[in-house]
Tab-separated table of C-alpha atoms in Angstrom:
chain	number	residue	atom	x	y	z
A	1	UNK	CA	0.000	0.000	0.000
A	2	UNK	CA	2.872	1.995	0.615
A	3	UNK	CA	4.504	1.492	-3.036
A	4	UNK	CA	1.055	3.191	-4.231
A	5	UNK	CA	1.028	6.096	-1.709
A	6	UNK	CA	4.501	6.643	-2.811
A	7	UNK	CA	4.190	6.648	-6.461
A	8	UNK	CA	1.659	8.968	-6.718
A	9	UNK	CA	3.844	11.699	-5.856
A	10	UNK	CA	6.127	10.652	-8.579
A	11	UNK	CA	3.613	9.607	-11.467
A	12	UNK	CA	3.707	11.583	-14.657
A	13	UNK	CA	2.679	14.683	-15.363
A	14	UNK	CA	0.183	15.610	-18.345
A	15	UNK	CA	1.468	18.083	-20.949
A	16	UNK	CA	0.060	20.325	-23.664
A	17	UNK	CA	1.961	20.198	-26.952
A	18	UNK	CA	1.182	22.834	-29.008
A	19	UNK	CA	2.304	26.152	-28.676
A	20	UNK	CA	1.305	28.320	-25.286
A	21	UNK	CA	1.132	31.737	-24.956
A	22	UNK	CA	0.764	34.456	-22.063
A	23	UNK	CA	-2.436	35.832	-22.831
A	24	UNK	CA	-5.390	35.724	-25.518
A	25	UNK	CA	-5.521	37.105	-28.596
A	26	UNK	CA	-8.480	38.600	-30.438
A	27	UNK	CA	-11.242	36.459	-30.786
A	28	UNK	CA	-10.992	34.976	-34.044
A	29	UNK	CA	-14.397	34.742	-35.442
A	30	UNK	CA	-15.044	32.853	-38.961
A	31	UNK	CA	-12.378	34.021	-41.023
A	32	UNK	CA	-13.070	36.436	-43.965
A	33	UNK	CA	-11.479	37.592	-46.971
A	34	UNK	CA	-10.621	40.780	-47.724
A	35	UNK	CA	-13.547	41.370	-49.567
A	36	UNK	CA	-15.760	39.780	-46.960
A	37	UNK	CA	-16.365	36.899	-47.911
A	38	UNK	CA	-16.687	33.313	-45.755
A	39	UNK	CA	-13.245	31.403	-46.718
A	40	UNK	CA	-13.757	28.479	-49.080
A	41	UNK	CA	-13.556	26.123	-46.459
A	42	UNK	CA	-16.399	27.632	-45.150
A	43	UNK	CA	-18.157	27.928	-48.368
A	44	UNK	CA	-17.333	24.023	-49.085
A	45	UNK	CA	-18.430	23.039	-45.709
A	46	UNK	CA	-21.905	24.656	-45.848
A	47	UNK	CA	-22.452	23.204	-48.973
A	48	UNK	CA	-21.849	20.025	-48.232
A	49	UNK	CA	-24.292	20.268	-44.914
A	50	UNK	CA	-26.617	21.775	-46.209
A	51	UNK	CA	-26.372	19.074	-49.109
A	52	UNK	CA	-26.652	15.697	-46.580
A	53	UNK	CA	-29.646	17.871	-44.912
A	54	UNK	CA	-31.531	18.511	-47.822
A	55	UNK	CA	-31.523	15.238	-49.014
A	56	UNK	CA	-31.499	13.449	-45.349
A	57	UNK	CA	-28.658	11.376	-46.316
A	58	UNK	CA	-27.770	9.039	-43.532
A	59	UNK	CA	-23.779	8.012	-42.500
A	60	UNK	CA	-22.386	6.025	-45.465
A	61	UNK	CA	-24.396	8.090	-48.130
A	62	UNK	CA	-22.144	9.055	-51.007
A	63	UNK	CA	-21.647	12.908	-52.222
A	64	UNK	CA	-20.980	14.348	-54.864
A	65	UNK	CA	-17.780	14.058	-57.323
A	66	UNK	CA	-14.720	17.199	-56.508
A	67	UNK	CA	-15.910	18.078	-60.007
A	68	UNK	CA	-19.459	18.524	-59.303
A	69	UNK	CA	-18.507	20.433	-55.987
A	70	UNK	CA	-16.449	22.474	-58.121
A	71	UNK	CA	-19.113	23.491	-60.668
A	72	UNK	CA	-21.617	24.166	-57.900
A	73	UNK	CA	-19.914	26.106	-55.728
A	74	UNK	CA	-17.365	27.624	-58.132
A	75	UNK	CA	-14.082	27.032	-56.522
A	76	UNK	CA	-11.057	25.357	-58.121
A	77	UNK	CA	-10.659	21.249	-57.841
A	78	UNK	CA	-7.936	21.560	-54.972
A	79	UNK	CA	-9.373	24.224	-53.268
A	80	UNK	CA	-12.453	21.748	-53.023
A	81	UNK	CA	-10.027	19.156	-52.234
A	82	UNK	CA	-8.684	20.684	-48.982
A	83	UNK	CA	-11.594	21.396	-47.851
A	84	UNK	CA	-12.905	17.755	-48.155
A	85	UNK	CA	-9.989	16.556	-46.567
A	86	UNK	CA	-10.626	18.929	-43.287
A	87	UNK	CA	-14.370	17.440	-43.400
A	88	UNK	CA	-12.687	13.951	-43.416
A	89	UNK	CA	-10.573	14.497	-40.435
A	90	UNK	CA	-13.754	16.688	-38.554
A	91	UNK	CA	-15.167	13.173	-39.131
A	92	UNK	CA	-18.140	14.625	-41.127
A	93	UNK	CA	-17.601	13.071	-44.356
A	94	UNK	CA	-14.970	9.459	-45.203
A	95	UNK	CA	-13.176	9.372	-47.976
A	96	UNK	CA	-12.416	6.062	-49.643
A	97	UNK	CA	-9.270	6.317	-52.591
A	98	UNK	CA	-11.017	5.252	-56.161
A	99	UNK	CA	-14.623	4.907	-54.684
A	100	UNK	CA	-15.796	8.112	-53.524
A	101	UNK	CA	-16.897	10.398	-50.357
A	102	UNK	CA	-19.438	9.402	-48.044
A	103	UNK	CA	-21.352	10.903	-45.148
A	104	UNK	CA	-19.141	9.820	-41.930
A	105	UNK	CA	-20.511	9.121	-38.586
A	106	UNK	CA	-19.913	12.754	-37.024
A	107	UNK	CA	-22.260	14.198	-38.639
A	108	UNK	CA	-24.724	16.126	-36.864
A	109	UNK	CA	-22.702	15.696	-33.744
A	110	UNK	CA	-20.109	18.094	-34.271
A	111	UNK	CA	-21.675	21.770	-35.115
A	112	UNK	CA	-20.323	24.202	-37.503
A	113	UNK	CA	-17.809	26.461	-35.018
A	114	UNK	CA	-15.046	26.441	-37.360
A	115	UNK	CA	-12.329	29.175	-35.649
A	116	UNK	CA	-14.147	29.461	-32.281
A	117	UNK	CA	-12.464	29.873	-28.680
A	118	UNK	CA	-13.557	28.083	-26.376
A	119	UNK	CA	-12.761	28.794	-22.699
A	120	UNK	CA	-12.022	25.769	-19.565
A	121	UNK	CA	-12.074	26.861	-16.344
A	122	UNK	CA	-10.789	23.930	-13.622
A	123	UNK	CA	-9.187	23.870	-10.410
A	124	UNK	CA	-5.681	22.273	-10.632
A	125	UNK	CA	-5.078	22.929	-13.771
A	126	UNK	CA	-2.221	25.318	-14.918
A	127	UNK	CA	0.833	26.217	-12.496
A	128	UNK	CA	-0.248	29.943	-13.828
A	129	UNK	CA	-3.504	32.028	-13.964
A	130	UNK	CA	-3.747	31.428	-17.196
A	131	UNK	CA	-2.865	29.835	-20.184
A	132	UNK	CA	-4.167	29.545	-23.881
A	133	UNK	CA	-3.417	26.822	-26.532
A	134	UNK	CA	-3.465	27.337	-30.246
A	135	UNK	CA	-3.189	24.717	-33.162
A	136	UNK	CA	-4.013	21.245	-33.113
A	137	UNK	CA	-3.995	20.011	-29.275
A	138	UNK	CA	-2.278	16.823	-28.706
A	139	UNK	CA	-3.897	14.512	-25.927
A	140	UNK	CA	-0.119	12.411	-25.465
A	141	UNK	CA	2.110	14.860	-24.016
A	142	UNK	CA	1.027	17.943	-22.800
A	143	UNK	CA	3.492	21.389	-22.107
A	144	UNK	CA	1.606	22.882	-19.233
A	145	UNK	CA	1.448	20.522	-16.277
A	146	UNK	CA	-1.530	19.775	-14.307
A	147	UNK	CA	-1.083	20.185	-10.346
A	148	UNK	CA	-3.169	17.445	-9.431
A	149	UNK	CA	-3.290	13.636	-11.322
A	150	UNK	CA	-6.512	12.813	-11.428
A	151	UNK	CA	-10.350	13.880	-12.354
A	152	UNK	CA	-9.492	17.719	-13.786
A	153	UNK	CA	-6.379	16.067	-15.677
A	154	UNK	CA	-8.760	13.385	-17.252
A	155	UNK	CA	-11.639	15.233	-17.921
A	156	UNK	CA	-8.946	17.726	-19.669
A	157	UNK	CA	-7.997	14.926	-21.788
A	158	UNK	CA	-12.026	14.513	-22.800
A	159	UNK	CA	-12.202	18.122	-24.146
A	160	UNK	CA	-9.036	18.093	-25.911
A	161	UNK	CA	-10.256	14.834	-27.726
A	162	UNK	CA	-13.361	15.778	-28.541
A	163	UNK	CA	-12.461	19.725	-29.698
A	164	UNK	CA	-9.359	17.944	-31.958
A	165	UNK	CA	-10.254	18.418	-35.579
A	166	UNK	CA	-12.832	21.518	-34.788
A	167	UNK	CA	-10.438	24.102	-35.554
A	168	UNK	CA	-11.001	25.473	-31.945
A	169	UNK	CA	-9.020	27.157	-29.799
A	170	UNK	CA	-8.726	26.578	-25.830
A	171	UNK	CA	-7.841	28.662	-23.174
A	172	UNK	CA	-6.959	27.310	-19.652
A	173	UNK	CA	-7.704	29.162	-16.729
A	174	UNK	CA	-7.474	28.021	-13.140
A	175	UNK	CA	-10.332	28.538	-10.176
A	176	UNK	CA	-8.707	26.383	-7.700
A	177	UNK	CA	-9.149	29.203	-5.026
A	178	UNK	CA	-12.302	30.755	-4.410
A	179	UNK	CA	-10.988	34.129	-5.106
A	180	UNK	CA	-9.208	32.760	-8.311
A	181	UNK	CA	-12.601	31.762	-9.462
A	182	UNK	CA	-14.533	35.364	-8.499
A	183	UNK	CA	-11.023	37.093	-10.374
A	184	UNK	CA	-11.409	34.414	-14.028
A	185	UNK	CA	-15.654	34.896	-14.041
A	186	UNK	CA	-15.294	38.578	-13.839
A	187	UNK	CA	-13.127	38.990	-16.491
A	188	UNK	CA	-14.607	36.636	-18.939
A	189	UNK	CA	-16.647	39.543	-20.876
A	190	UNK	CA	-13.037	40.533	-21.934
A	191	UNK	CA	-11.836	37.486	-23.291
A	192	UNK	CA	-13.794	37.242	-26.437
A	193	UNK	CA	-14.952	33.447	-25.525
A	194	UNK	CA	-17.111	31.951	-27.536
A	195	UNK	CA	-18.304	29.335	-24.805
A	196	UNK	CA	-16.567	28.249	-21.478
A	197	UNK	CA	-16.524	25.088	-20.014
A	198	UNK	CA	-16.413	25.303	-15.829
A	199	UNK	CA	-15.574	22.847	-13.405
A	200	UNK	CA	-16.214	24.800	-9.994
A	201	UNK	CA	-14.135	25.857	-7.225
A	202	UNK	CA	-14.408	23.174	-4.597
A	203	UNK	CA	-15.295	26.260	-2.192
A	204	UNK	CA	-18.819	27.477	-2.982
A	205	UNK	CA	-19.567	31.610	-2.905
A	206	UNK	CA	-19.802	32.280	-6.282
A	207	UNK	CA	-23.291	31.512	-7.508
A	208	UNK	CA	-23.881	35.388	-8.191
A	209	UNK	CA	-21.111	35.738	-10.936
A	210	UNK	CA	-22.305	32.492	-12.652
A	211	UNK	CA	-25.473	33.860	-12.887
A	212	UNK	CA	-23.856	37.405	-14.264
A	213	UNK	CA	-21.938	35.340	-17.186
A	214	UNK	CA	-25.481	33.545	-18.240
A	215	UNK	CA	-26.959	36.454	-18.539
A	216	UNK	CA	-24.962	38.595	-20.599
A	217	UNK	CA	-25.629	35.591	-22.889
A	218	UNK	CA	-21.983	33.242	-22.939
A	219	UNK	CA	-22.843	29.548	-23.406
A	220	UNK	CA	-21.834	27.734	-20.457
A	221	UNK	CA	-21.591	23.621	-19.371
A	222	UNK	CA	-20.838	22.173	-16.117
A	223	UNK	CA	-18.932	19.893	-15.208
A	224	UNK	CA	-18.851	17.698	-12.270
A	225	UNK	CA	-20.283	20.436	-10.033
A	226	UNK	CA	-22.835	22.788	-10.891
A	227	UNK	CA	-25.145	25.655	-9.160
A	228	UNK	CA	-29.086	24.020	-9.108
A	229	UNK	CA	-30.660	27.888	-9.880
A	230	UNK	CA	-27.808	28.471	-12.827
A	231	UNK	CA	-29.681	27.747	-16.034
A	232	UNK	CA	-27.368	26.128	-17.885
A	233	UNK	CA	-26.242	22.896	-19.576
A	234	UNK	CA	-24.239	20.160	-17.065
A	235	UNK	CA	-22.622	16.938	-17.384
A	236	UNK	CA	-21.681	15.196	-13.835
A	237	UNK	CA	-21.666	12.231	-12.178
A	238	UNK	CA	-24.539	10.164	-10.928
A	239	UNK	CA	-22.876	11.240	-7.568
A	240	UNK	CA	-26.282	9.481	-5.713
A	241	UNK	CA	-26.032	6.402	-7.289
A	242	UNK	CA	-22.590	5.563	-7.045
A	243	UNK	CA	-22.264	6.310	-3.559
A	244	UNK	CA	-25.242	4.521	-2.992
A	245	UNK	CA	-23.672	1.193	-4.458
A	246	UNK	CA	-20.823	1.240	-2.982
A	247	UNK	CA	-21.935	1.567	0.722
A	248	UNK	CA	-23.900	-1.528	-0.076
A	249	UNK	CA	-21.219	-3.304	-1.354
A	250	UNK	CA	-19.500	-2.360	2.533
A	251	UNK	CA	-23.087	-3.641	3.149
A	252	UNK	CA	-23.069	-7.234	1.519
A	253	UNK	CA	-19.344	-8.069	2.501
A	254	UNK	CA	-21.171	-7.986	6.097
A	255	UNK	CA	-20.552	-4.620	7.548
A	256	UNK	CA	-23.498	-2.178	9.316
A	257	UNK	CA	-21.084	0.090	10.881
A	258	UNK	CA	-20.041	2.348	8.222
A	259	UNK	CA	-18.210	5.735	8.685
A	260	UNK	CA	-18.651	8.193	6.212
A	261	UNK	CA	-15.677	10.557	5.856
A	262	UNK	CA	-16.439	13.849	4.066
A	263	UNK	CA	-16.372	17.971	4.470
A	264	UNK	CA	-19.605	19.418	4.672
A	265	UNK	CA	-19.434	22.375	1.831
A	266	UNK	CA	-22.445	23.120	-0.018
A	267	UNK	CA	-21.653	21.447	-3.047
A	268	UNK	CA	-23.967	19.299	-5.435
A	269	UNK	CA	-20.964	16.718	-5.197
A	270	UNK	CA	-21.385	16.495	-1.312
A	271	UNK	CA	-24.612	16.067	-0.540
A	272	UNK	CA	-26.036	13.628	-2.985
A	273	UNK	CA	-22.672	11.293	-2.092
A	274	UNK	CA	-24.041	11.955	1.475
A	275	UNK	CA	-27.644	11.082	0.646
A	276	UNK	CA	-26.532	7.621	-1.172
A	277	UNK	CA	-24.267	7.054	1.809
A	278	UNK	CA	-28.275	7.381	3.734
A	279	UNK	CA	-29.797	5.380	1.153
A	280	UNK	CA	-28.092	2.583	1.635
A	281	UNK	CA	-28.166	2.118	4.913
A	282	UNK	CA	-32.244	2.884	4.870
A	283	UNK	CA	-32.333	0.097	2.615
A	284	UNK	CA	-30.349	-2.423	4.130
A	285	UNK	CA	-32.715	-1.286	7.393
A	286	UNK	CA	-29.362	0.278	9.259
A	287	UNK	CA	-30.438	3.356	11.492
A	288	UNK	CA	-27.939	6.117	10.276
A	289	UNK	CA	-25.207	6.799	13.362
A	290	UNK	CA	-24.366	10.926	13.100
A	291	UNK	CA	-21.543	9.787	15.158
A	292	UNK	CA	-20.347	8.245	12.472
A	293	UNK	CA	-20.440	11.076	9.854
A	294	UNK	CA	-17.211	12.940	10.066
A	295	UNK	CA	-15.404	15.681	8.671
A	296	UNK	CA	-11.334	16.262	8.698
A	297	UNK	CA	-9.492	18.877	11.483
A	298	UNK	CA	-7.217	21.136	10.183
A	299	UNK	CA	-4.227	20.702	11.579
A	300	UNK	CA	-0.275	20.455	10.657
A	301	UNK	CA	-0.646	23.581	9.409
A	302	UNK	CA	-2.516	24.002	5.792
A	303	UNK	CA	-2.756	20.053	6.063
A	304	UNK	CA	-6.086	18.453	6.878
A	305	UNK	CA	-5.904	15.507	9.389
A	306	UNK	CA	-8.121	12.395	10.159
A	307	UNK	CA	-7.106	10.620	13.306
A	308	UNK	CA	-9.171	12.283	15.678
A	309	UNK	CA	-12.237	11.433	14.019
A	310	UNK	CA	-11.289	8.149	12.618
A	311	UNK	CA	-9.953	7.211	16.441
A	312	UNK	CA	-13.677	8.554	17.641
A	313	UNK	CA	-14.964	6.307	15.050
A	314	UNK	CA	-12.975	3.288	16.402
A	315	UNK	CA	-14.282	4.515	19.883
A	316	UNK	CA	-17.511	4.159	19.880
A	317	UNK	CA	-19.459	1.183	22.130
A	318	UNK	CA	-20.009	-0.099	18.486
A	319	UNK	CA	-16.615	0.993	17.071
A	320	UNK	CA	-16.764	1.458	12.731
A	321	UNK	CA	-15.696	-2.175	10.874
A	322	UNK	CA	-15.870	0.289	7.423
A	323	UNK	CA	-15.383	3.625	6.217
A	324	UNK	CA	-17.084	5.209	2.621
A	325	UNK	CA	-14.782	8.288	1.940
A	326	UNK	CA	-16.302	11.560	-0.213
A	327	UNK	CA	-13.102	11.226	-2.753
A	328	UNK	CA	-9.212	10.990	-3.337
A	329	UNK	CA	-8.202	13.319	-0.384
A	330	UNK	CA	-10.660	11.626	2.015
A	331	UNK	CA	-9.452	8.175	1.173
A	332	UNK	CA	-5.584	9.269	1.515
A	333	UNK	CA	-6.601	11.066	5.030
A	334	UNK	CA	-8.305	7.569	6.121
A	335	UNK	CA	-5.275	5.220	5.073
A	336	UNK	CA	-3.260	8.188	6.712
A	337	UNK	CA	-4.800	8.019	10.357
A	338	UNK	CA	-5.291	4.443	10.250
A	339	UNK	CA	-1.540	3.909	9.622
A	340	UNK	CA	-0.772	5.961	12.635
A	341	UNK	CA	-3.510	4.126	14.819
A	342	UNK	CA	-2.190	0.588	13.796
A	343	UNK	CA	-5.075	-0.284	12.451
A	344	UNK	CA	-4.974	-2.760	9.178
A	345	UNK	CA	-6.547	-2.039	5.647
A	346	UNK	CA	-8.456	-3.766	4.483
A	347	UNK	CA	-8.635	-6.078	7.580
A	348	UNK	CA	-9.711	-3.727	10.541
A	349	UNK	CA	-11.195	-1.428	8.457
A	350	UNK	CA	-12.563	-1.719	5.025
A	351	UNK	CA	-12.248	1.533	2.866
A	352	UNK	CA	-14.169	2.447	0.040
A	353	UNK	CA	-14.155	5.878	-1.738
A	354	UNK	CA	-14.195	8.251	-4.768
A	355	UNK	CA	-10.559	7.749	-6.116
A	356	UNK	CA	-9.617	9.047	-9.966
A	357	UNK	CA	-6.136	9.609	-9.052
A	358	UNK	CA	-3.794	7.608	-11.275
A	359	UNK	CA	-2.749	4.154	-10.083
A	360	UNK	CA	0.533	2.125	-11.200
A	361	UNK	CA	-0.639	-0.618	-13.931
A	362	UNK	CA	-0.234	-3.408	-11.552
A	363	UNK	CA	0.032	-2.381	-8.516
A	364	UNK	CA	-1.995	-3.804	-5.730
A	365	UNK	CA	-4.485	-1.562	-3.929
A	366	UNK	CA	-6.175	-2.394	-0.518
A	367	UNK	CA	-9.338	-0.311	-0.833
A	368	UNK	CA	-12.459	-0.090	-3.050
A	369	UNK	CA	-12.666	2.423	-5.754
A	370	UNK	CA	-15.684	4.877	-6.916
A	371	UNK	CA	-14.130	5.570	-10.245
A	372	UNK	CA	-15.882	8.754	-12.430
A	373	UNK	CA	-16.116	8.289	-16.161
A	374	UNK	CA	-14.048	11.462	-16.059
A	375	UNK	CA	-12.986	11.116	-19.924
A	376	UNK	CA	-16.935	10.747	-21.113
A	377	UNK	CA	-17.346	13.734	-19.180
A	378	UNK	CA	-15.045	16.328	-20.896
A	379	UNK	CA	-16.312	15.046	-24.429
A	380	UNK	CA	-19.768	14.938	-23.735
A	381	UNK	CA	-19.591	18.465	-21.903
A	382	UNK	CA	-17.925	19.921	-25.273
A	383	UNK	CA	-20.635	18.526	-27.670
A	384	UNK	CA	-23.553	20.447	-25.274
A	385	UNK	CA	-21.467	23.431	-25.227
A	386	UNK	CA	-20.437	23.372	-29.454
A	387	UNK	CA	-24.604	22.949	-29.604
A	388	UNK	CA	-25.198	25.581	-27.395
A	389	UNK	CA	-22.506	27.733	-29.532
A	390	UNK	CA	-24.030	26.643	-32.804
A	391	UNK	CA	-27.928	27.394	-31.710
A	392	UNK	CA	-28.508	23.414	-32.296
A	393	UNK	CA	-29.410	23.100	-28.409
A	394	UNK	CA	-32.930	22.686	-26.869
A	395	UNK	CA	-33.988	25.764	-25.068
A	396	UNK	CA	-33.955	23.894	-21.855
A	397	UNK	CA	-31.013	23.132	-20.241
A	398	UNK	CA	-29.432	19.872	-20.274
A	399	UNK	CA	-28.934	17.322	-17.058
A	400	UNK	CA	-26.585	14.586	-18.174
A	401	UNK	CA	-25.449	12.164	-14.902
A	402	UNK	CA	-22.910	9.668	-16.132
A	403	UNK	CA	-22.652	6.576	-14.257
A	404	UNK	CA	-19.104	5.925	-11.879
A	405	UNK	CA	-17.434	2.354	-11.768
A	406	UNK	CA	-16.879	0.632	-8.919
A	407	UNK	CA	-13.293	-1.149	-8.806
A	408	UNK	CA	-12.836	-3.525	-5.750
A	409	UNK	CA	-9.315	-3.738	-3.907
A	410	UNK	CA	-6.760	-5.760	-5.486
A	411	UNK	CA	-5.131	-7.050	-2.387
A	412	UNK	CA	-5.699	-7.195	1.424
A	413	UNK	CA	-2.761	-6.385	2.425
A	414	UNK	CA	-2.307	-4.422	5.518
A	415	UNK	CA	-0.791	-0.996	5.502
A	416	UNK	CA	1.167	-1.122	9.028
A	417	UNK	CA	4.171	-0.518	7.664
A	418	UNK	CA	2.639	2.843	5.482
A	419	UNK	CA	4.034	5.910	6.095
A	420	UNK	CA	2.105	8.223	4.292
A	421	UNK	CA	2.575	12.312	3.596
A	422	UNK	CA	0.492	14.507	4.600
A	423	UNK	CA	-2.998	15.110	2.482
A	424	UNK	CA	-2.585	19.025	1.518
A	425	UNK	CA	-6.225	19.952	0.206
């Protein structure tokens, strides 16, 4: 257990590769010639949409010949050509050597937003305030390094995938603070964004600016957290659900005392984990102990600290035989404080959390794992927001709740031996 403690510290960072600069530029709207007209591209690609939707052509539906796009729309053959070829890798249209071009399966799916900017805002993110990525964004190896391994860095991975090929641009900012968040959201008017994507700061306060940026009219999609009275699109996890599984599976290996670890901020996150955590014991006909509901001290200076109220836990006349933690930190506080209490994972105390920080291929793990489809997430969040952008979305906004995977430990072996660093929120 210690091996994985360890080598979390030490696991590879994410990197953007593509080139980074200080601050934005201009936002560059769909480009225009001098004499102000749409580009060709443009011209090709609204051809060729408004082709497959006049004639409802389905994915695998042939087009027409570069030589009848060139008499119709009256550009030369490898001017059409390019343009083709950008459809092809956009995924709108395949193109098969010696047999033709058909209708590919992206159609529909991706909207026109050709040259748009498109901003993320995420805790953990960037070691600066800001940063903004031009070109072609490559999901491998990233320049800018995340602070945190984990959710942020894999729903990051999500967006880039999914806005590769769209000709977008994406600028990074960080809200990790909550006065980081109140500084990014008041200057958005400024940054010529076409539509933002927001992950919010894990300290609530700034519902009032959220609603400021929806109504001066920016698209907006959240992800992972969200603000019920902010009328926008979200994508998050089935936060209820999940939790509510895995305190039954604590449930069916025979435990009924069950800790729940967690802080106790007003976040959508929090308090449907905490209401699965409920569920489950209401179902299984286990009276909820408040005794057994605990939040961290803060203590070791900025460091957060579980002992006391895992050792209060351990107390009790009817002492906890489990623990469900709200996420990573929660987890690492738990297999902190039992280390230093001598207690044995998975033996003395079963663990089972919300953990999306990257784990060694291989490398055994003694607790149970609420994994977030944190790479569904950042693509499916882009698609609502490019609809939003394009005017394809329904007036209402959007509620999708993605389902989390539970991942049981790979070992019980104890984690006496563990020393493990301090948790710094």
């Amino acid at each position: 257990m210690l091996r994985f403690l360890e080598s979390r510290v030490s696991l590879a960072s994410m990197f953007f590769r593509c080139s980074v600069e200080a601050a934005l530029v201009p936002k560059p709207s769909v480009k225009k010639t001098t004499d102000g007209t749409t580009t060709s591209y443009q011209k090709v690609r609204d051809w060729v949409l408004n082709y497959i939707a006049e004639h409802r052509l389905k994915p695998g539906a042939r087009i027409p010949s570069d030589r009848v796009l060139c008499k119709q729309i009256g550009l030369s053959r490898p001017t059409i050509a390019r343009a083709i070829n950008q459809l092809v890798q956009e995924g709108v249209l395949v193109r098969e050597e010696r047999a033709g071009t058909y209708v590919g399966g992206n159609i529909g799916v991706r909207p026109s937003v050709q040259g748009c900017t498109i901003g993320v805002i995420m805790p953990w993110v960037t070691d600066v305030d800001s940063v903004v990525v031009n070109g072609s964004i490559e999901t491998e190896r990233l320049v800018r390094t995340t602070k945190r391994q984990g959710l942020t860095s894999r729903i990051l991975h999500g967006i880039i995938s999914e806005l590769n090929g769209t000709g977008c641009r994406l600028a990074v900012h960080s809200n990790t603070t909550l006065f980081e968040e109140a500084k990014v959201l008041s200057e958005l008017p400024n940054w010529g964004l076409d539509g933002v994507l927001v992950m919010p700061s894990m300290e609530p306060g700034n519902e009032k600016l959220y609603a400021n940026v929806i109504e001066m009219g920016l698209p907006l999609t959240f992800l992972d957290i969200y603000y019920p009275n902010i009328r926008a699109d979200r994508v998050v996890t089935d936060n209820f659900e999940a939790a509510r599984k895995a305190v039954k599976y604590l449930i069916d290996a025979g435990h009924r005392r069950i800790a729940y670890f967690t802080h106790f901020e007003n976040l959508t996150s929090v308090s449907e984990r905490e209401a699965g955590y409920r569920r489950a014991l209401e179902e299984a006909g286990i009276e909820v102990d408040e005794a057994l509901i605990q939040g961290p001290q803060v203590c070791r200076g900025p460091h957060w600290d579980l002992r006391l109220p895992l050792e209060r836990c351990m107390s009790l006349p009817e002492p906890a035989t489990a623990a469900f933690c709200l996420n990573d930190g929660m987890v690492l506080l738990v297999l902190q404080a039992a280390d230093e209490l001598g207690l044995s994972i998975p033996d003395d105390l079963m663990v089972a959390g919300f953990f999306d920080d990257y784990i060694p291929q291989g490398l055994p793990v003694s607790f149970t794992r609420v994994v977030q489809a944190a790479h569904d997430m950042g693509r499916i969040a882009v698609r609502l927001l490019l609809e939003r952008i394009s005017g394809e979305a329904p007036s209402e906004p959007r509620h999708v709740a993605l389902p989390a995977e539970l991942v049981p430990p790979t070992t019980r072996e104890a984690i006496a031996d563990v020393r493990i660093p301090p948790y710094n929120r």
